[in-house]
């Protein structure tokens, strides 16, 4: 079974605690799991204890918010040293912006008749991080939309009452923090950004130039065809391939833990040289020795298998 290298807990916008997440992963037969909460490593201490008790190999990670080309993209940091001063300083900056943004979303929704939106979202969050998903859940609870997806469409995207433009880290900064923490960087769910092929390749080129090493090929919000497309991109740019469900909780049944399809043939998994002998959460850094040059032709008739989760 492939590792699941992209999951969330209540430390960001997931609905399971780190312990509950690890318990569900163990029950699903997942042997290696990365906890990658948005812009925080706050859930990892609890997750490490649970992983040790359950016999699951935990990869410490985080999903960093980046502004590139006028849009928000997410970069996964995997196998992070959570004691890294550079990483923690960077995450503190992102969390400070998140705090301001959440308050500003609340103010804008208040002005459009959604009273006490920030207080309600914070109550739903439970933890220290309030994201757009928490506002979306609140508005669904209040009957202002039928689904989280509907809230984003009518309240939280550009041109709507609660939209606040993101001002995140630069790509260079995010990769610097990940590398300072001894981690590996992977672009998360690249098919979700709605970019043209030219922009995708510009992003991958810039990412590679800055030392980025991987791209998430298999994702809970990728179709089968998306996986083949980004496997081809990974080969073209000499990037490793990652896989993750982007699991947020049992409320999202289209992608559960332990149900990831395999990587397409021809790409090199990011975990190919990770050594189990080194213990829980300490994969051996990979040295790339070769680049495959063939990818099987995808089945382009296959539609999306998962409803895309929204960016936090």
Short mmCIF file of C-alpha atoms in Angstrom, two decimals:
data_model
loop_
_atom_site.label_atom_id
_atom_site.label_comp_id
_atom_site.label_asym_id
_atom_site.label_seq_id
_atom_site.Cartn_x
_atom_site.Cartn_y
_atom_site.Cartn_z
CA UNK A 1 0.00 0.00 0.00
CA UNK A 2 1.30 3.44 -0.90
CA UNK A 3 1.95 5.91 1.92
CA UNK A 4 -0.60 8.66 2.46
CA UNK A 5 1.50 11.82 2.61
CA UNK A 6 -1.17 14.52 2.85
CA UNK A 7 -3.67 14.63 5.72
CA UNK A 8 -5.17 17.17 8.13
CA UNK A 9 -6.31 17.19 11.75
CA UNK A 10 -8.09 19.60 14.07
CA UNK A 11 -4.79 21.47 14.36
CA UNK A 12 -5.87 23.10 11.07
CA UNK A 13 -9.12 22.37 9.23
CA UNK A 14 -9.55 18.63 9.72
CA UNK A 15 -12.37 17.27 11.86
CA UNK A 16 -10.43 14.47 13.61
CA UNK A 17 -7.88 15.02 16.34
CA UNK A 18 -4.35 13.81 15.55
CA UNK A 19 -5.01 10.71 17.68
CA UNK A 20 -8.31 9.97 15.94
CA UNK A 21 -6.64 10.45 12.55
CA UNK A 22 -3.92 7.93 13.40
CA UNK A 23 -6.49 5.49 14.74
CA UNK A 24 -8.48 5.70 11.51
CA UNK A 25 -5.31 5.29 9.45
CA UNK A 26 -4.30 2.20 11.41
CA UNK A 27 -7.77 0.70 11.02
CA UNK A 28 -7.56 1.31 7.26
CA UNK A 29 -4.21 -0.48 7.05
CA UNK A 30 -2.14 2.64 6.32
CA UNK A 31 1.44 1.91 7.38
CA UNK A 32 2.98 5.33 6.64
CA UNK A 33 1.11 8.59 7.13
CA UNK A 34 2.16 12.23 6.95
CA UNK A 35 0.28 14.79 9.02
CA UNK A 36 0.46 18.01 6.99
CA UNK A 37 -1.72 20.61 8.64
CA UNK A 38 -1.96 24.05 7.06
CA UNK A 39 0.88 26.33 8.16
CA UNK A 40 1.34 24.60 11.52
CA UNK A 41 3.05 21.65 13.16
CA UNK A 42 0.97 21.96 16.33
CA UNK A 43 -0.64 18.53 15.94
CA UNK A 44 2.54 16.55 15.49
CA UNK A 45 3.46 15.98 19.15
CA UNK A 46 0.13 14.25 19.78
CA UNK A 47 0.33 12.43 16.46
CA UNK A 48 3.78 11.02 17.25
CA UNK A 49 2.53 9.49 20.49
CA UNK A 50 -0.47 7.95 18.77
CA UNK A 51 1.63 6.64 15.88
CA UNK A 52 4.04 4.92 18.26
CA UNK A 53 1.17 3.22 20.10
CA UNK A 54 -0.54 2.11 16.88
CA UNK A 55 2.54 1.04 14.91
CA UNK A 56 2.00 3.58 12.14
CA UNK A 57 5.06 5.30 10.70
CA UNK A 58 4.46 9.03 11.00
CA UNK A 59 6.12 11.49 8.64
CA UNK A 60 6.09 14.95 10.25
CA UNK A 61 4.94 17.55 7.77
CA UNK A 62 3.08 20.77 7.06
CA UNK A 63 1.27 22.33 4.10
CA UNK A 64 2.65 25.81 3.52
CA UNK A 65 0.67 28.59 1.84
CA UNK A 66 2.49 30.36 -0.99
CA UNK A 67 1.67 33.26 -3.28
CA UNK A 68 3.04 32.66 -6.78
CA UNK A 69 1.99 34.27 -10.03
CA UNK A 70 -0.84 36.14 -8.33
CA UNK A 71 -2.48 32.99 -6.97
CA UNK A 72 -2.31 30.83 -3.87
CA UNK A 73 -0.59 27.48 -4.15
CA UNK A 74 0.31 24.98 -1.44
CA UNK A 75 3.66 23.31 -0.86
CA UNK A 76 4.01 20.23 1.31
CA UNK A 77 7.02 19.94 3.59
CA UNK A 78 7.70 16.30 4.48
CA UNK A 79 10.06 14.82 7.09
CA UNK A 80 10.44 18.14 8.87
CA UNK A 81 12.53 18.80 11.94
CA UNK A 82 9.89 20.58 13.99
CA UNK A 83 12.55 22.18 16.18
CA UNK A 84 13.90 24.18 13.23
CA UNK A 85 14.05 27.87 14.17
CA UNK A 86 13.72 28.97 10.53
CA UNK A 87 10.67 26.79 9.94
CA UNK A 88 8.94 27.89 13.12
CA UNK A 89 9.60 31.56 12.41
CA UNK A 90 8.12 31.15 8.93
CA UNK A 91 5.06 29.30 10.22
CA UNK A 92 4.54 31.96 12.91
CA UNK A 93 4.44 34.61 10.18
CA UNK A 94 1.89 32.65 8.16
CA UNK A 95 -0.26 32.02 11.22
CA UNK A 96 -0.21 35.72 12.12
CA UNK A 97 -1.50 36.52 8.65
CA UNK A 98 -4.12 33.79 8.98
CA UNK A 99 -5.35 35.36 12.23
CA UNK A 100 -5.75 38.74 10.54
CA UNK A 101 -7.39 37.22 7.47
CA UNK A 102 -9.94 35.29 9.55
CA UNK A 103 -10.88 38.45 11.44
CA UNK A 104 -11.17 40.36 8.16
CA UNK A 105 -13.36 37.65 6.61
CA UNK A 106 -15.58 37.94 9.69
CA UNK A 107 -15.77 41.73 9.33
CA UNK A 108 -16.69 41.50 5.65
CA UNK A 109 -19.35 38.87 6.25
CA UNK A 110 -20.75 40.93 9.13
CA UNK A 111 -21.16 43.88 6.76
CA UNK A 112 -23.20 41.62 4.46
CA UNK A 113 -25.59 40.44 7.15
CA UNK A 114 -23.78 37.36 8.50
CA UNK A 115 -23.60 38.32 12.16
CA UNK A 116 -20.80 37.10 14.46
CA UNK A 117 -19.21 35.09 11.66
CA UNK A 118 -15.69 35.19 13.12
CA UNK A 119 -16.83 34.09 16.59
CA UNK A 120 -18.82 31.26 15.07
CA UNK A 121 -15.96 30.08 12.87
CA UNK A 122 -13.53 30.19 15.79
CA UNK A 123 -15.89 28.10 17.91
CA UNK A 124 -16.04 25.50 15.15
CA UNK A 125 -12.27 25.50 14.71
CA UNK A 126 -11.56 24.55 18.28
CA UNK A 127 -7.83 24.98 17.79
CA UNK A 128 -5.68 28.03 17.15
CA UNK A 129 -6.13 28.21 13.39
CA UNK A 130 -9.30 29.59 11.79
CA UNK A 131 -9.53 28.94 8.06
CA UNK A 132 -12.04 29.56 5.31
CA UNK A 133 -13.33 26.02 5.71
CA UNK A 134 -14.49 26.86 9.23
CA UNK A 135 -16.48 29.83 7.89
CA UNK A 136 -17.93 27.55 5.23
CA UNK A 137 -19.06 24.99 7.81
CA UNK A 138 -20.62 27.77 9.86
CA UNK A 139 -22.64 29.13 6.94
CA UNK A 140 -23.86 25.64 6.09
CA UNK A 141 -24.97 25.16 9.70
CA UNK A 142 -26.87 28.45 9.53
CA UNK A 143 -28.67 27.37 6.38
CA UNK A 144 -27.07 30.00 4.15
CA UNK A 145 -25.74 27.36 1.74
CA UNK A 146 -26.40 23.69 1.03
CA UNK A 147 -22.76 22.64 1.07
CA UNK A 148 -19.25 23.82 1.85
CA UNK A 149 -18.66 24.02 -1.89
CA UNK A 150 -21.69 26.31 -2.21
CA UNK A 151 -20.36 28.63 0.47
CA UNK A 152 -17.10 29.09 -1.38
CA UNK A 153 -18.94 29.76 -4.63
CA UNK A 154 -21.26 32.39 -3.18
CA UNK A 155 -19.33 33.91 -0.28
CA UNK A 156 -15.58 33.29 -0.24
CA UNK A 157 -14.14 33.49 -3.75
CA UNK A 158 -13.03 36.60 -5.64
CA UNK A 159 -15.84 39.09 -6.08
CA UNK A 160 -17.94 37.65 -3.22
CA UNK A 161 -18.65 39.23 0.19
CA UNK A 162 -16.17 37.28 2.29
CA UNK A 163 -13.24 37.13 -0.10
CA UNK A 164 -9.87 38.34 1.21
CA UNK A 165 -6.89 38.04 -1.19
CA UNK A 166 -4.04 35.86 0.10
CA UNK A 167 -0.67 37.39 0.88
CA UNK A 168 1.42 34.37 1.77
CA UNK A 169 5.08 33.36 1.63
CA UNK A 170 7.02 33.49 -1.59
CA UNK A 171 7.96 30.19 -3.17
CA UNK A 172 11.60 30.86 -2.33
CA UNK A 173 10.78 31.55 1.32
CA UNK A 174 8.65 28.43 1.74
CA UNK A 175 11.28 26.17 0.20
CA UNK A 176 13.94 27.82 2.34
CA UNK A 177 12.01 27.04 5.51
CA UNK A 178 11.39 23.42 4.46
CA UNK A 179 15.02 22.83 3.54
CA UNK A 180 16.25 24.52 6.73
CA UNK A 181 14.17 21.93 8.60
CA UNK A 182 15.80 19.09 6.65
CA UNK A 183 12.60 18.34 4.75
CA UNK A 184 11.55 17.52 1.21
CA UNK A 185 9.21 19.87 -0.66
CA UNK A 186 6.34 18.78 -2.90
CA UNK A 187 3.77 20.90 -4.74
CA UNK A 188 0.36 19.89 -3.41
CA UNK A 189 -2.60 18.92 -5.67
CA UNK A 190 -1.32 20.86 -8.72
CA UNK A 191 -4.36 20.10 -10.89
CA UNK A 192 -6.55 22.16 -8.54
CA UNK A 193 -5.02 25.51 -9.42
CA UNK A 194 -6.71 25.76 -12.81
CA UNK A 195 -3.52 26.80 -14.59
CA UNK A 196 -2.74 26.44 -18.27
CA UNK A 197 -0.07 23.95 -19.28
CA UNK A 198 2.38 26.82 -19.81
CA UNK A 199 1.78 28.20 -16.32
CA UNK A 200 2.06 24.75 -14.78
CA UNK A 201 5.41 24.23 -16.42
CA UNK A 202 6.56 27.71 -15.38
CA UNK A 203 5.65 26.85 -11.79
CA UNK A 204 7.41 23.50 -11.91
CA UNK A 205 10.48 25.11 -13.47
CA UNK A 206 10.66 27.80 -10.79
CA UNK A 207 10.07 25.21 -8.08
CA UNK A 208 12.86 23.00 -9.41
CA UNK A 209 15.26 25.95 -9.75
CA UNK A 210 14.74 26.74 -6.07
CA UNK A 211 15.52 23.18 -5.05
CA UNK A 212 12.01 21.74 -4.95
CA UNK A 213 12.11 17.98 -5.30
CA UNK A 214 8.63 16.52 -5.79
CA UNK A 215 5.09 17.02 -7.03
CA UNK A 216 1.91 15.41 -5.69
CA UNK A 217 0.89 13.18 -8.60
CA UNK A 218 -1.85 11.17 -6.88
CA UNK A 219 -4.24 13.31 -4.85
CA UNK A 220 -7.70 13.01 -3.42
CA UNK A 221 -8.73 15.83 -5.75
CA UNK A 222 -7.02 14.50 -8.89
CA UNK A 223 -8.69 12.40 -11.55
CA UNK A 224 -6.92 9.42 -13.07
CA UNK A 225 -5.99 11.56 -16.04
CA UNK A 226 -4.62 14.30 -13.76
CA UNK A 227 -2.32 11.72 -12.19
CA UNK A 228 -0.93 10.68 -15.56
CA UNK A 229 -0.48 14.30 -16.67
CA UNK A 230 1.49 15.22 -13.57
CA UNK A 231 3.47 12.00 -13.66
CA UNK A 232 4.63 13.13 -17.11
CA UNK A 233 5.48 16.57 -15.76
CA UNK A 234 7.39 14.99 -12.88
CA UNK A 235 9.51 12.99 -15.30
CA UNK A 236 10.10 16.00 -17.56
CA UNK A 237 11.35 18.13 -14.66
CA UNK A 238 13.24 15.42 -12.83
CA UNK A 239 10.88 15.58 -9.86
CA UNK A 240 9.87 12.77 -7.55
CA UNK A 241 6.21 11.78 -7.27
CA UNK A 242 4.21 12.04 -4.06
CA UNK A 243 0.76 10.72 -3.16
CA UNK A 244 -1.75 11.91 -0.59
CA UNK A 245 -5.46 11.85 0.05
CA UNK A 246 -5.69 15.42 1.40
CA UNK A 247 -7.94 13.80 3.99
CA UNK A 248 -9.89 16.22 6.20
CA UNK A 249 -12.33 13.88 7.92
CA UNK A 250 -15.08 11.29 7.46
CA UNK A 251 -17.50 14.00 6.27
CA UNK A 252 -15.73 13.85 2.89
CA UNK A 253 -16.49 10.28 1.74
CA UNK A 254 -15.07 10.64 -1.79
CA UNK A 255 -11.54 10.01 -0.49
CA UNK A 256 -10.84 8.02 2.66
CA UNK A 257 -7.55 6.98 4.19
CA UNK A 258 -6.07 3.82 2.71
CA UNK A 259 -7.81 4.15 -0.68
CA UNK A 260 -5.16 5.87 -2.80
CA UNK A 261 -4.59 4.45 -6.28
CA UNK A 262 -0.99 3.58 -7.19
CA UNK A 263 1.34 6.05 -8.85
CA UNK A 264 1.40 5.79 -12.66
CA UNK A 265 4.25 3.65 -14.01
CA UNK A 266 7.45 5.47 -14.90
CA UNK A 267 7.68 8.06 -12.14
CA UNK A 268 9.87 7.71 -9.05
CA UNK A 269 8.10 7.74 -5.66
CA UNK A 270 9.34 10.27 -3.14
CA UNK A 271 9.52 7.41 -0.64
CA UNK A 272 11.58 5.09 -2.89
CA UNK A 273 14.73 5.36 -0.77
CA UNK A 274 13.18 6.02 2.64
CA UNK A 275 14.62 3.47 5.06
CA UNK A 276 12.23 1.85 7.58
CA UNK A 277 15.26 0.92 9.66
CA UNK A 278 15.72 4.57 10.60
CA UNK A 279 12.52 4.56 12.64
CA UNK A 280 9.17 6.34 12.72
CA UNK A 281 9.16 9.59 10.83
CA UNK A 282 12.81 9.66 9.83
CA UNK A 283 13.12 8.71 6.14
CA UNK A 284 16.58 8.76 4.64
CA UNK A 285 17.16 11.77 2.33
CA UNK A 286 16.88 10.70 -1.29
CA UNK A 287 19.69 11.01 -3.81
CA UNK A 288 18.32 10.98 -7.34
CA UNK A 289 20.30 8.71 -9.63
CA UNK A 290 18.17 8.46 -12.75
CA UNK A 291 15.06 9.81 -14.42
CA UNK A 292 12.58 7.45 -16.10
CA UNK A 293 11.68 8.51 -19.60
CA UNK A 294 8.41 6.75 -20.25
CA UNK A 295 4.90 7.16 -18.91
CA UNK A 296 2.02 4.99 -20.04
CA UNK A 297 -0.74 6.74 -21.97
CA UNK A 298 -3.56 7.73 -19.59
CA UNK A 299 -7.19 6.85 -19.93
CA UNK A 300 -8.46 10.32 -20.76
CA UNK A 301 -12.07 9.23 -20.54
CA UNK A 302 -11.88 8.78 -16.77
CA UNK A 303 -13.55 11.64 -14.91
CA UNK A 304 -12.71 13.13 -11.55
CA UNK A 305 -13.00 10.61 -8.76
CA UNK A 306 -13.07 13.14 -5.93
CA UNK A 307 -14.73 16.41 -5.15
CA UNK A 308 -11.91 18.93 -4.69
CA UNK A 309 -11.42 20.16 -1.15
CA UNK A 310 -11.14 23.94 -1.01
CA UNK A 311 -7.91 25.76 -0.22
CA UNK A 312 -7.88 26.72 3.42
#
